[in-house]
mmCIF file of C-alpha atoms in Angstrom:
data_model
loop_
_atom_site.group_PDB
_atom_site.id
_atom_site.type_symbol
_atom_site.label_atom_id
_atom_site.label_comp_id
_atom_site.label_asym_id
_atom_site.label_seq_id
_atom_site.Cartn_x
_atom_site.Cartn_y
_atom_site.Cartn_z
ATOM 1 C CA MET A 20 144.800 19.695 80.770
ATOM 2 C CA GLN A 21 145.608 20.417 77.192
ATOM 3 C CA ASN A 22 149.145 21.532 78.154
ATOM 4 C CA ILE A 23 149.751 18.235 80.036
ATOM 5 C CA SER A 24 148.468 16.156 77.084
ATOM 6 C CA SER A 25 150.720 18.103 74.761
ATOM 7 C CA LYS A 26 153.720 17.424 77.021
ATOM 8 C CA ASN A 27 152.993 13.655 77.055
ATOM 9 C CA SER A 28 152.776 13.578 73.329
ATOM 10 C CA LEU A 29 155.995 15.468 72.982
ATOM 11 C CA ASN A 30 157.867 13.091 75.271
ATOM 12 C CA LYS A 31 156.809 10.202 73.054
ATOM 13 C CA GLY A 32 157.691 12.094 69.796
ATOM 14 C CA PRO A 33 161.160 12.819 68.454
ATOM 15 C CA ASP A 34 163.612 15.390 69.755
ATOM 16 C CA VAL A 35 162.708 18.009 67.145
ATOM 17 C CA LYS A 36 159.164 18.019 68.342
ATOM 18 C CA ILE A 37 160.352 18.381 71.934
ATOM 19 C CA PHE A 38 162.383 21.513 70.977
ATOM 20 C CA CYS A 39 159.342 23.014 69.260
ATOM 21 C CA SER A 40 157.101 22.281 72.169
ATOM 22 C CA ASN A 41 159.565 23.936 74.627
ATOM 23 C CA ALA A 42 159.574 27.119 72.518
ATOM 24 C CA GLN A 43 155.847 27.180 72.401
ATOM 25 C CA CYS A 44 155.651 26.713 76.148
ATOM 26 C CA GLN A 45 157.947 29.618 76.663
ATOM 27 C CA VAL A 46 155.791 31.750 74.444
ATOM 28 C CA VAL A 47 152.646 30.689 76.257
ATOM 29 C CA ASN A 48 154.244 31.413 79.615
ATOM 30 C CA GLU A 49 155.210 34.860 78.524
ATOM 31 C CA GLU A 50 151.696 35.525 77.369
ATOM 32 C CA LEU A 51 150.375 34.248 80.642
ATOM 33 C CA THR A 52 152.632 36.547 82.621
ATOM 34 C CA ASN A 53 151.555 39.437 80.391
ATOM 35 C CA LEU A 54 147.930 38.553 80.937
ATOM 36 C CA CYS A 55 148.450 38.317 84.704
ATOM 37 C CA GLN A 56 150.082 41.739 84.726
ATOM 38 C CA GLN A 57 147.200 43.126 82.700
ATOM 39 C CA VAL A 58 144.674 41.597 85.131
ATOM 40 C CA THR A 59 146.525 43.081 88.154
ATOM 41 C CA ASP A 60 146.671 46.431 86.391
ATOM 42 C CA LEU A 61 142.997 46.211 85.627
ATOM 43 C CA LYS A 62 142.245 45.361 89.209
ATOM 44 C CA GLU A 63 144.179 48.348 90.405
ATOM 45 C CA THR A 64 142.446 50.580 87.906
ATOM 46 C CA VAL A 65 139.063 49.180 89.093
ATOM 47 C CA ALA A 66 139.974 49.784 92.727
ATOM 48 C CA SER A 67 141.118 53.307 91.955
ATOM 49 C CA LEU A 68 137.941 53.958 89.951
ATOM 50 C CA GLU A 69 135.775 52.671 92.796
ATOM 51 C CA ASN A 70 137.609 55.013 95.204
ATOM 52 C CA ILE A 71 137.077 57.907 92.735
ATOM 53 C CA ILE A 72 133.435 57.010 92.416
ATOM 54 C CA GLN A 73 132.991 56.928 96.243
ATOM 55 C CA ILE A 74 134.764 60.347 96.525
ATOM 56 C CA LYS A 75 132.458 61.766 93.844
ATOM 57 C CA ASP A 76 129.432 60.368 95.581
ATOM 58 C CA ILE A 77 130.462 62.030 98.771
ATOM 59 C CA GLN A 78 131.099 65.265 96.896
ATOM 60 C CA LEU A 79 127.700 64.955 95.251
ATOM 61 C CA GLN A 80 126.027 64.560 98.698
ATOM 62 C CA LYS A 81 127.909 67.616 99.968
ATOM 63 C CA MET A 82 126.775 69.563 96.871
ATOM 64 C CA GLN A 83 123.182 68.507 97.463
ATOM 65 C CA ARG A 84 123.363 69.659 101.091
ATOM 66 C CA GLU A 85 124.884 72.959 100.100
ATOM 67 C CA ASN A 86 122.268 73.411 97.445
ATOM 68 C CA GLU A 87 119.496 72.777 100.021
ATOM 69 C CA ARG A 88 121.078 75.228 102.455
ATOM 70 C CA LEU A 89 121.434 77.830 99.721
ATOM 71 C CA SER A 90 117.806 77.335 98.651
ATOM 72 C CA THR A 91 116.690 77.984 102.260
ATOM 73 C CA GLU A 92 118.862 81.086 102.453
ATOM 74 C CA LEU A 93 117.443 82.294 99.154
ATOM 75 C CA LYS A 94 113.899 81.872 100.485
ATOM 76 C CA LYS A 95 114.787 83.762 103.646
ATOM 77 C CA GLN A 96 116.367 86.571 101.651
ATOM 78 C CA GLN A 97 113.353 86.741 99.377
ATOM 79 C CA ARG A 98 111.047 87.067 102.388
ATOM 80 C CA HIS A 99 113.325 89.703 103.771
ATOM 81 C CA ILE A 100 113.232 91.595 100.512
ATOM 82 C CA LYS A 101 109.444 91.400 100.411
ATOM 83 C CA ASN A 102 109.138 92.791 103.946
ATOM 84 C CA LEU A 103 111.553 95.614 103.076
ATOM 85 C CA LYS A 104 109.456 96.410 99.985
ATOM 86 C CA ARG A 105 106.316 96.589 102.121
ATOM 87 C CA LYS A 106 108.027 98.936 104.585
ATOM 88 C CA ILE A 107 109.271 101.080 101.759
ATOM 89 C CA THR A 108 105.762 101.332 100.281
ATOM 90 C CA LYS A 109 104.391 102.304 103.668
ATOM 91 C CA LYS A 110 107.035 104.993 104.199
ATOM 92 C CA SER A 111 107.222 106.376 100.692
ATOM 93 C CA PHE A 112 106.501 109.955 101.923
ATOM 94 C CA LYS A 113 109.881 110.054 103.534
ATOM 95 C CA PHE A 114 111.724 109.547 100.280
ATOM 96 C CA ILE A 115 110.208 112.601 98.484
ATOM 97 C CA ALA A 116 113.211 114.690 99.384
ATOM 98 C CA ILE A 117 115.556 111.952 98.293
ATOM 99 C CA PHE A 118 113.876 111.794 94.936
ATOM 100 C CA LYS A 119 114.297 115.519 94.585
ATOM 101 C CA CYS A 120 117.941 115.128 95.286
ATOM 102 C CA ILE A 121 118.155 112.355 92.775
ATOM 103 C CA ASP A 122 116.473 114.583 90.162
ATOM 104 C CA LEU A 123 119.105 117.256 90.790
ATOM 105 C CA ILE A 124 121.869 114.640 90.472
ATOM 106 C CA LEU A 125 120.311 113.370 87.213
ATOM 107 C CA GLU A 126 120.358 116.919 85.869
ATOM 108 C CA GLN A 127 123.954 117.191 86.770
ATOM 109 C CA LEU A 128 124.602 113.877 85.043
ATOM 110 C CA ASP A 129 122.834 115.067 81.938
ATOM 111 C CA ASP A 130 125.010 118.174 81.897
ATOM 112 C CA GLU A 131 128.114 116.177 82.287
ATOM 113 C CA ARG A 132 126.962 113.799 79.593
ATOM 114 C CA PHE A 133 126.476 116.720 77.293
ATOM 115 C CA LEU A 134 130.019 117.881 77.996
ATOM 116 C CA TYR A 135 131.465 114.489 77.493
ATOM 117 C CA GLN A 136 129.542 114.102 74.282
ATOM 118 C CA LYS A 137 131.019 117.364 73.091
ATOM 119 C CA GLU A 138 134.491 116.146 73.946
ATOM 120 C CA LYS A 139 133.785 112.879 72.219
ATOM 121 C CA ASP A 140 132.611 114.669 69.123
ATOM 122 C CA SER A 141 135.685 116.807 69.121
ATOM 123 C CA PHE A 142 137.942 113.730 69.464
ATOM 124 C CA ASN A 143 136.002 112.019 66.655
ATOM 125 C CA ASN A 144 136.504 115.046 64.407
ATOM 126 C CA GLU A 145 140.198 115.037 65.174
ATOM 127 C CA ILE A 146 140.424 111.371 64.346
ATOM 128 C CA GLN A 147 138.703 111.881 61.034
ATOM 129 C CA ARG A 148 141.044 114.785 60.185
ATOM 130 C CA GLN A 149 144.014 112.608 60.980
ATOM 131 C CA LYS A 150 142.610 109.884 58.798
ATOM 132 C CA THR A 151 142.109 112.217 55.871
ATOM 133 C CA ARG A 152 145.659 113.603 56.228
ATOM 134 C CA CYS A 153 147.327 110.162 56.481
ATOM 135 C CA ALA A 154 145.268 108.349 53.808
ATOM 136 C CA SER A 155 148.403 108.124 51.555
ATOM 137 C CA GLY A 156 150.557 106.027 53.841
ATOM 138 C CA ALA A 157 149.300 102.712 55.252
ATOM 139 C CA SER A 158 152.027 102.608 57.875
ATOM 140 C CA LYS A 159 151.169 106.065 59.093
ATOM 141 C CA LEU A 160 147.498 105.062 59.354
ATOM 142 C CA HIS A 161 148.372 101.991 61.311
ATOM 143 C CA GLN A 162 150.421 104.060 63.796
ATOM 144 C CA GLN A 163 147.666 106.595 64.093
ATOM 145 C CA ARG A 164 145.174 103.901 64.762
ATOM 146 C CA LYS A 165 147.304 102.583 67.564
ATOM 147 C CA GLU A 166 147.639 106.013 69.032
ATOM 148 C CA PHE A 167 143.823 106.654 68.824
ATOM 149 C CA GLU A 168 143.265 103.314 70.482
ATOM 150 C CA ILE A 169 145.526 104.220 73.314
ATOM 151 C CA VAL A 170 143.764 107.574 73.718
ATOM 152 C CA ARG A 171 140.371 105.863 73.611
ATOM 153 C CA GLU A 172 141.431 103.443 76.325
ATOM 154 C CA CYS A 173 142.647 106.390 78.457
ATOM 155 C CA LEU A 174 139.300 108.142 77.931
ATOM 156 C CA GLU A 175 137.361 105.033 78.823
ATOM 157 C CA ASP A 176 139.372 104.650 82.010
ATOM 158 C CA GLU A 177 138.704 108.247 82.857
ATOM 159 C CA ASN A 178 134.993 107.788 82.182
ATOM 160 C CA LYS A 179 134.977 104.681 84.484
ATOM 161 C CA SER A 180 136.661 106.535 87.268
ATOM 162 C CA LEU A 181 134.272 109.465 86.915
ATOM 163 C CA ARG A 182 131.305 107.151 87.003
ATOM 164 C CA GLU A 183 132.571 105.492 90.135
ATOM 165 C CA GLU A 184 133.039 108.873 91.827
ATOM 166 C CA LEU A 185 129.521 109.819 90.828
ATOM 167 C CA ASN A 186 128.128 106.623 92.262
ATOM 168 C CA GLU A 187 129.960 107.237 95.487
ATOM 169 C CA LYS A 188 128.563 110.819 95.714
ATOM 170 C CA ILE A 189 125.064 109.571 95.044
ATOM 171 C CA GLU A 190 125.385 107.036 97.912
ATOM 172 C CA THR A 191 126.710 109.628 100.288
ATOM 173 C CA THR A 192 123.933 112.057 99.490
ATOM 174 C CA TYR A 193 121.307 109.286 99.839
ATOM 175 C CA ASN A 194 122.602 108.256 103.270
ATOM 176 C CA LEU A 195 122.817 111.928 104.451
ATOM 177 C CA CYS A 196 119.215 112.562 103.367
ATOM 178 C CA ILE A 197 117.987 109.501 105.232
ATOM 179 C CA LYS A 198 119.852 110.528 108.438
ATOM 180 C CA PHE A 199 118.531 114.082 108.154
ATOM 181 C CA LEU A 200 114.945 112.921 107.783
ATOM 182 C CA ARG A 201 115.250 110.523 110.732
ATOM 183 C CA MET A 202 116.728 113.192 113.019
ATOM 184 C CA LYS A 203 114.038 115.658 111.928
ATOM 185 C CA TYR A 204 111.287 113.237 112.625
ATOM 186 C CA ALA A 205 112.703 112.347 116.041
ATOM 187 C CA LYS A 206 113.112 115.991 116.863
ATOM 188 C CA ASP A 207 109.508 116.862 115.906
ATOM 189 C CA SER A 208 108.118 113.910 117.851
ATOM 190 C CA LEU A 209 110.050 114.732 120.994
ATOM 191 C CA ARG A 210 109.094 118.387 120.783
ATOM 192 C CA GLN A 211 105.416 117.472 120.486
ATOM 193 C CA LYS A 212 105.605 115.052 123.410
ATOM 194 C CA PHE A 213 107.427 117.629 125.558
ATOM 195 C CA ASP A 214 104.814 120.295 124.765
ATOM 196 C CA GLN A 215 101.892 117.963 125.551
ATOM 197 C CA LEU A 216 103.414 116.816 128.827
ATOM 198 C CA LEU A 217 104.188 120.359 129.900
ATOM 199 C CA LYS A 218 100.601 121.490 129.096
ATOM 200 C CA GLU A 219 99.145 118.526 130.968
ATOM 201 C CA HIS A 220 101.474 119.197 133.928
ATOM 202 C CA LEU A 221 100.443 122.842 134.104
ATOM 203 C CA GLN A 222 96.765 122.000 133.852
ATOM 204 C CA VAL A 223 97.019 119.516 136.637
ATOM 205 C CA ILE A 224 98.855 121.993 138.874
ATOM 206 C CA THR A 225 96.299 124.758 138.200
ATOM 207 C CA ASP A 226 93.441 122.366 138.971
ATOM 208 C CA MET A 227 95.035 121.235 142.171
ATOM 209 C CA MET A 228 95.723 124.805 143.305
ATOM 210 C CA GLU A 229 92.172 125.872 142.498
ATOM 211 C CA LYS A 230 90.812 122.949 144.509
ATOM 212 C CA LEU A 231 93.109 123.819 147.452
ATOM 213 C CA ASP A 232 92.012 127.450 147.293
ATOM 214 C CA GLU A 233 88.383 126.472 147.267
ATOM 215 C CA ALA A 234 88.940 124.136 150.225
ATOM 216 C CA ARG A 235 90.732 126.819 152.111
ATOM 217 C CA GLU A 236 88.039 129.358 151.418
ATOM 218 C CA GLU A 237 85.359 126.928 152.628
ATOM 219 C CA LEU A 238 87.464 126.228 155.730
ATOM 220 C CA ASN A 239 87.956 129.924 156.429
ATOM 221 C CA ILE A 240 84.200 130.543 156.024
ATOM 222 C CA ILE A 241 83.376 127.684 158.392
ATOM 223 C CA VAL A 242 85.940 128.831 160.903
ATOM 224 C CA SER A 243 84.905 132.501 160.745
ATOM 225 C CA GLU A 244 81.297 131.549 161.315
ATOM 226 C CA LYS A 245 82.012 129.041 164.126
ATOM 227 C CA PHE A 246 84.536 131.098 166.058
ATOM 228 C CA GLN A 247 82.013 133.924 166.658
ATOM 229 C CA GLU A 248 80.289 131.591 169.105
ATOM 230 C CA PRO A 249 81.865 129.953 172.142
ATOM 231 C CA LEU A 250 83.002 126.405 171.211
ATOM 232 C CA PRO A 251 82.462 123.353 173.437
ATOM 233 C CA LEU A 252 85.135 120.731 173.763
ATOM 234 C CA SER A 253 83.635 118.293 171.230
ATOM 235 C CA LYS A 254 83.547 120.954 168.446
ATOM 236 C CA ALA A 255 87.015 122.141 169.271
ATOM 237 C CA ARG A 256 88.342 118.639 168.903
ATOM 238 C CA PHE A 257 86.440 118.230 165.701
ATOM 239 C CA LEU A 258 87.984 121.476 164.331
ATOM 240 C CA GLN A 259 91.428 120.218 165.378
ATOM 241 C CA VAL A 260 90.796 116.986 163.444
ATOM 242 C CA VAL A 261 89.638 118.971 160.428
ATOM 243 C CA GLN A 262 92.788 121.111 160.512
ATOM 244 C CA ARG A 263 94.942 118.080 160.675
ATOM 245 C CA ASN A 264 93.077 116.539 157.745
ATOM 246 C CA ALA A 265 93.545 119.736 155.780
ATOM 247 C CA ARG A 266 97.253 119.679 156.382
ATOM 248 C CA LEU A 267 97.425 115.994 155.383
ATOM 249 C CA VAL A 268 95.435 116.793 152.224
ATOM 250 C CA HIS A 269 97.879 119.501 151.352
ATOM 251 C CA GLU A 270 100.791 117.179 151.971
ATOM 252 C CA ASN A 271 99.097 114.433 149.829
ATOM 253 C CA ALA A 272 98.546 116.986 147.035
ATOM 254 C CA THR A 273 102.171 118.064 147.013
ATOM 255 C CA LEU A 274 103.341 114.488 147.119
ATOM 256 C CA LYS A 275 100.990 113.599 144.236
ATOM 257 C CA VAL A 276 102.443 116.419 142.174
ATOM 258 C CA GLN A 277 105.924 115.209 142.840
ATOM 259 C CA ILE A 278 104.885 111.620 141.929
ATOM 260 C CA GLN A 279 103.338 112.788 138.702
ATOM 261 C CA HIS A 280 106.501 114.722 137.881
ATOM 262 C CA LEU A 281 108.647 111.653 138.547
ATOM 263 C CA THR A 282 106.399 109.358 136.492
ATOM 264 C CA LEU A 283 106.570 111.784 133.576
ATOM 265 C CA ASN A 284 110.324 111.851 133.728
ATOM 266 C CA ILE A 285 110.408 108.016 133.849
ATOM 267 C CA GLU A 286 108.128 107.758 130.811
ATOM 268 C CA ARG A 287 110.236 110.272 128.931
ATOM 269 C CA LEU A 288 113.357 108.262 129.684
ATOM 270 C CA LYS A 289 111.655 105.028 128.697
ATOM 271 C CA SER A 290 110.449 106.582 125.396
ATOM 272 C CA CYS A 291 113.926 107.910 124.686
ATOM 273 C CA VAL A 292 115.495 104.550 125.405
ATOM 274 C CA GLN A 293 112.987 102.521 123.362
ATOM 275 C CA LYS A 294 112.511 104.767 120.250
ATOM 276 C CA PRO A 295 116.119 105.036 119.194
ATOM 277 C CA LYS A 296 115.637 101.458 117.720
ATOM 278 C CA SER A 297 113.121 102.598 115.169
ATOM 279 C CA ILE A 298 114.661 106.015 114.613
ATOM 280 C CA ASN A 299 118.324 104.924 114.947
ATOM 281 C CA VAL A 300 119.235 107.643 117.414
ATOM 282 C CA ASP A 301 122.733 107.473 118.919
ATOM 283 C CA ALA A 302 123.214 106.227 122.444
ATOM 284 C CA ASN A 303 125.092 109.443 123.336
ATOM 285 C CA ILE A 304 121.885 111.509 122.841
ATOM 286 C CA ILE A 305 119.965 109.151 125.193
ATOM 287 C CA ALA A 306 122.705 109.422 127.826
ATOM 288 C CA LYS A 307 122.611 113.267 127.590
ATOM 289 C CA LEU A 308 118.834 113.303 127.996
ATOM 290 C CA ALA A 309 119.071 111.014 131.036
ATOM 291 C CA GLU A 310 121.758 113.257 132.607
ATOM 292 C CA GLN A 311 119.618 116.376 131.982
ATOM 293 C CA SER A 312 116.585 114.744 133.550
ATOM 294 C CA LYS A 313 118.616 113.655 136.560
ATOM 295 C CA LYS A 314 120.015 117.233 136.989
ATOM 296 C CA ARG A 315 116.455 118.631 136.764
ATOM 297 C CA CYS A 316 115.148 116.153 139.372
ATOM 298 C CA SER A 317 118.084 116.988 141.773
ATOM 299 C CA LYS A 318 117.444 120.755 141.340
ATOM 300 C CA GLU A 319 113.713 120.381 141.897
ATOM 301 C CA SER A 320 114.168 118.108 144.970
ATOM 302 C CA THR A 321 116.287 120.869 146.573
ATOM 303 C CA LYS A 322 113.587 123.442 145.766
ATOM 304 C CA TRP A 323 110.666 121.647 147.461
ATOM 305 C CA ILE A 324 110.081 123.105 150.946
ATOM 306 C CA PRO A 325 108.865 120.595 153.549
ATOM 307 C CA ILE A 326 105.695 121.345 155.368
ATOM 308 C CA HIS A 327 107.278 120.560 158.794
ATOM 309 C CA LEU A 328 109.354 123.734 158.587
ATOM 310 C CA PHE A 329 106.219 125.710 158.113
ATOM 311 C CA GLU A 330 104.666 124.045 161.160
ATOM 312 C CA ASN A 331 107.802 124.711 163.210
ATOM 313 C CA GLU A 332 107.538 128.392 162.426
ATOM 314 C CA ILE A 333 103.907 128.418 163.481
ATOM 315 C CA GLU A 334 104.856 126.761 166.743
ATOM 316 C CA LYS A 335 107.492 129.432 167.336
ATOM 317 C CA THR A 336 104.844 132.117 166.832
ATOM 318 C CA LEU A 337 102.580 130.304 169.323
ATOM 319 C CA SER A 338 105.105 130.870 172.104
ATOM 320 C CA PHE A 339 104.874 134.701 171.528
ATOM 321 C CA THR A 340 101.030 134.805 171.354
ATOM 322 C CA LYS A 341 98.817 135.730 174.304
ATOM 323 C CA PRO A 342 95.262 134.627 175.183
ATOM 324 C CA SER A 343 94.180 138.266 174.702
ATOM 325 C CA ASP A 344 94.951 137.959 170.961
ATOM 326 C CA LEU A 345 92.617 135.027 170.591
ATOM 327 C CA GLN A 346 89.546 137.135 170.897
ATOM 328 C CA ASN A 347 90.442 139.096 167.705
ATOM 329 C CA PHE A 348 90.679 135.961 165.466
ATOM 330 C CA VAL A 349 87.463 136.605 163.609
ATOM 331 C CA ASN A 350 88.864 139.846 162.088
ATOM 332 C CA TYR A 351 91.720 137.898 160.419
ATOM 333 C CA SER A 352 89.420 135.429 158.467
ATOM 334 C CA GLU A 353 88.591 138.070 155.903
ATOM 335 C CA ASP A 354 92.263 138.707 155.324
ATOM 336 C CA VAL A 355 92.748 134.999 154.723
ATOM 337 C CA LYS A 356 90.131 134.988 151.993
ATOM 338 C CA LEU A 357 91.724 137.897 150.196
ATOM 339 C CA VAL A 358 95.154 136.319 150.315
ATOM 340 C CA SER A 359 93.843 133.023 148.958
ATOM 341 C CA LYS A 360 92.174 134.865 146.045
ATOM 342 C CA ILE A 361 95.426 136.747 145.296
ATOM 343 C CA ARG A 362 97.343 133.502 145.331
ATOM 344 C CA SER A 363 95.003 131.796 142.858
ATOM 345 C CA ASN A 364 95.143 134.721 140.482
ATOM 346 C CA LYS A 365 98.957 134.788 140.580
ATOM 347 C CA LEU A 366 99.105 131.082 139.964
ATOM 348 C CA LYS A 367 96.871 131.384 136.891
ATOM 349 C CA GLY A 368 99.157 134.184 135.612
ATOM 350 C CA TYR A 369 102.216 132.011 136.033
ATOM 351 C CA SER A 370 100.601 129.078 134.228
ATOM 352 C CA ASN A 371 99.469 131.210 131.265
ATOM 353 C CA THR A 372 102.912 132.725 130.885
ATOM 354 C CA ALA A 373 104.491 129.292 131.042
ATOM 355 C CA ILE A 374 102.170 127.930 128.359
ATOM 356 C CA ARG A 375 103.066 130.833 126.036
ATOM 357 C CA GLU A 376 106.787 130.284 126.543
ATOM 358 C CA VAL A 377 106.763 126.585 125.594
ATOM 359 C CA GLN A 378 108.071 127.092 122.044
ATOM 360 C CA THR A 379 111.647 127.983 123.015
ATOM 361 C CA LYS A 380 114.103 125.871 125.082
ATOM 362 C CA ASP A 381 115.051 128.534 127.638
ATOM 363 C CA THR A 382 111.398 129.532 128.246
ATOM 364 C CA TRP A 383 110.511 125.838 128.417
ATOM 365 C CA LYS A 384 112.957 125.382 131.345
ATOM 366 C CA SER A 385 111.697 128.528 133.156
ATOM 367 C CA GLY A 386 108.044 127.376 132.697
ATOM 368 C CA THR A 387 108.733 123.988 134.226
ATOM 369 C CA VAL A 388 110.539 125.549 137.185
ATOM 370 C CA ARG A 389 107.511 127.864 137.761
ATOM 371 C CA ALA A 390 104.967 125.096 137.368
ATOM 372 C CA ARG A 391 106.778 122.698 139.678
ATOM 373 C CA SER A 392 107.561 125.366 142.313
ATOM 374 C CA ALA A 393 103.965 126.539 142.517
ATOM 375 C CA PRO A 394 103.412 125.318 146.052
ATOM 376 C CA GLU A 395 106.631 127.004 147.085
ATOM 377 C CA ILE A 396 105.354 130.322 145.664
ATOM 378 C CA ARG A 397 102.158 129.890 147.598
ATOM 379 C CA LEU A 398 104.044 129.359 150.847
ATOM 380 C CA THR A 399 106.574 132.178 150.351
ATOM 381 C CA GLU A 400 103.932 134.694 149.281
ATOM 382 C CA GLY A 401 101.758 133.687 152.253
ATOM 383 C CA ARG A 402 104.606 134.403 154.602
ATOM 384 C CA ALA A 403 105.827 137.652 153.020
ATOM 385 C CA SER A 404 102.497 139.255 152.186
ATOM 386 C CA SER A 405 100.431 138.647 155.275
ATOM 387 C CA SER A 406 101.646 138.001 158.726
ATOM 388 C CA ASP A 407 98.007 137.916 159.796
ATOM 389 C CA ILE A 408 97.635 134.385 158.408
ATOM 390 C CA ILE A 409 100.357 133.045 160.670
ATOM 391 C CA LEU A 410 98.733 134.742 163.644
ATOM 392 C CA ALA A 411 95.327 133.265 162.741
ATOM 393 C CA GLU A 412 96.748 129.747 162.393
ATOM 394 C CA SER A 413 98.708 130.139 165.589
ATOM 395 C CA SER A 414 95.564 131.292 167.419
ATOM 396 C CA MET A 415 93.785 128.190 166.027
ATOM 397 C CA ASP A 416 96.479 125.924 167.392
ATOM 398 C CA VAL A 417 96.406 127.629 170.730
ATOM 399 C CA ARG A 418 92.668 127.231 170.990
ATOM 400 C CA HIS A 419 92.944 123.577 170.104
ATOM 401 C CA ILE A 420 95.554 123.128 172.742
ATOM 402 C CA SER A 421 93.344 124.899 175.293
ATOM 403 C CA THR A 422 90.373 122.754 174.443
ATOM 404 C CA ASN A 423 92.369 119.552 174.657
ATOM 405 C CA THR A 424 93.725 120.449 178.099
#
């Protein structure tokens, strides 16, 4: 409004005033344009500043999130460190050997420090001599200082390299000691478990064989007493049932021994598979142990003699027996008692020798073979030592057949 009023006044005034007013208007217009440009520049700067502020806010939010994540990670690491410290305190006895090694290394370091100190003293003495010789010339002293600084830098570099080598050696010795202790612990634990299992296996076998011998002795006594008298059909059938039960008991005993052996092998394999996690045993060792156990099981399965073969041989002998031989059955019962006693004594001898030979690997294998093949020994010795037993059993079967018919 002021500009319009000024224009009206100028139109009414003289021409000089009109010229002045035009010049003033031009100046005002230029100022307005400058101000508009400044306003636009300020708006652009404000917009750019707002964008920068938004970007910084986003960055700050990201930084806060990262800080929270890092704080959580720090807490986890602190917990992990606390757990490791607890484990280390529990297992401190394992690191005694490591501390001894560290003491030896520290002694070596002290010796090396002493040598380096001597070298340092010698270098310092040489530097002092050079200083005393070259005290006259300042330029010479400056040059010597440069040379000594170069030598000192070289020595410091050498010291750093030697320290790095020493640290690497310390780490290698530490790792080797840990691995050695773990392997030793695993070896001792496995050896103890193998010894315990072998002793238990041998004790079970001896107990089973003693029970079988006692049962056979009782059967032989009953049979020797009863066969002196003529048997009716009911008693003969009862004796046949008893014989079959005795055979089934023997078969069950052998099968139980085999089952115990297989369960022990399975437990060994499970322990070998599970414990390498705590002991850090390699997978190759576990695979070798599994292969060895499989080979032993295959060898032992081939060694077990089935009872049906023994029964077939008895049936073959039945075809050659005559009814005249059945009357002399009572005389063979005493031989059966003697043979059973001899068998039990031999089995005890085998078990004692196997227990004494547990400490070495070769004797361990031979002991297990003897212990597991104990029923085979009983069968083979019974066949080779006394043919009277076969005749007695064949006569029993013939009598049962005659009573059944």
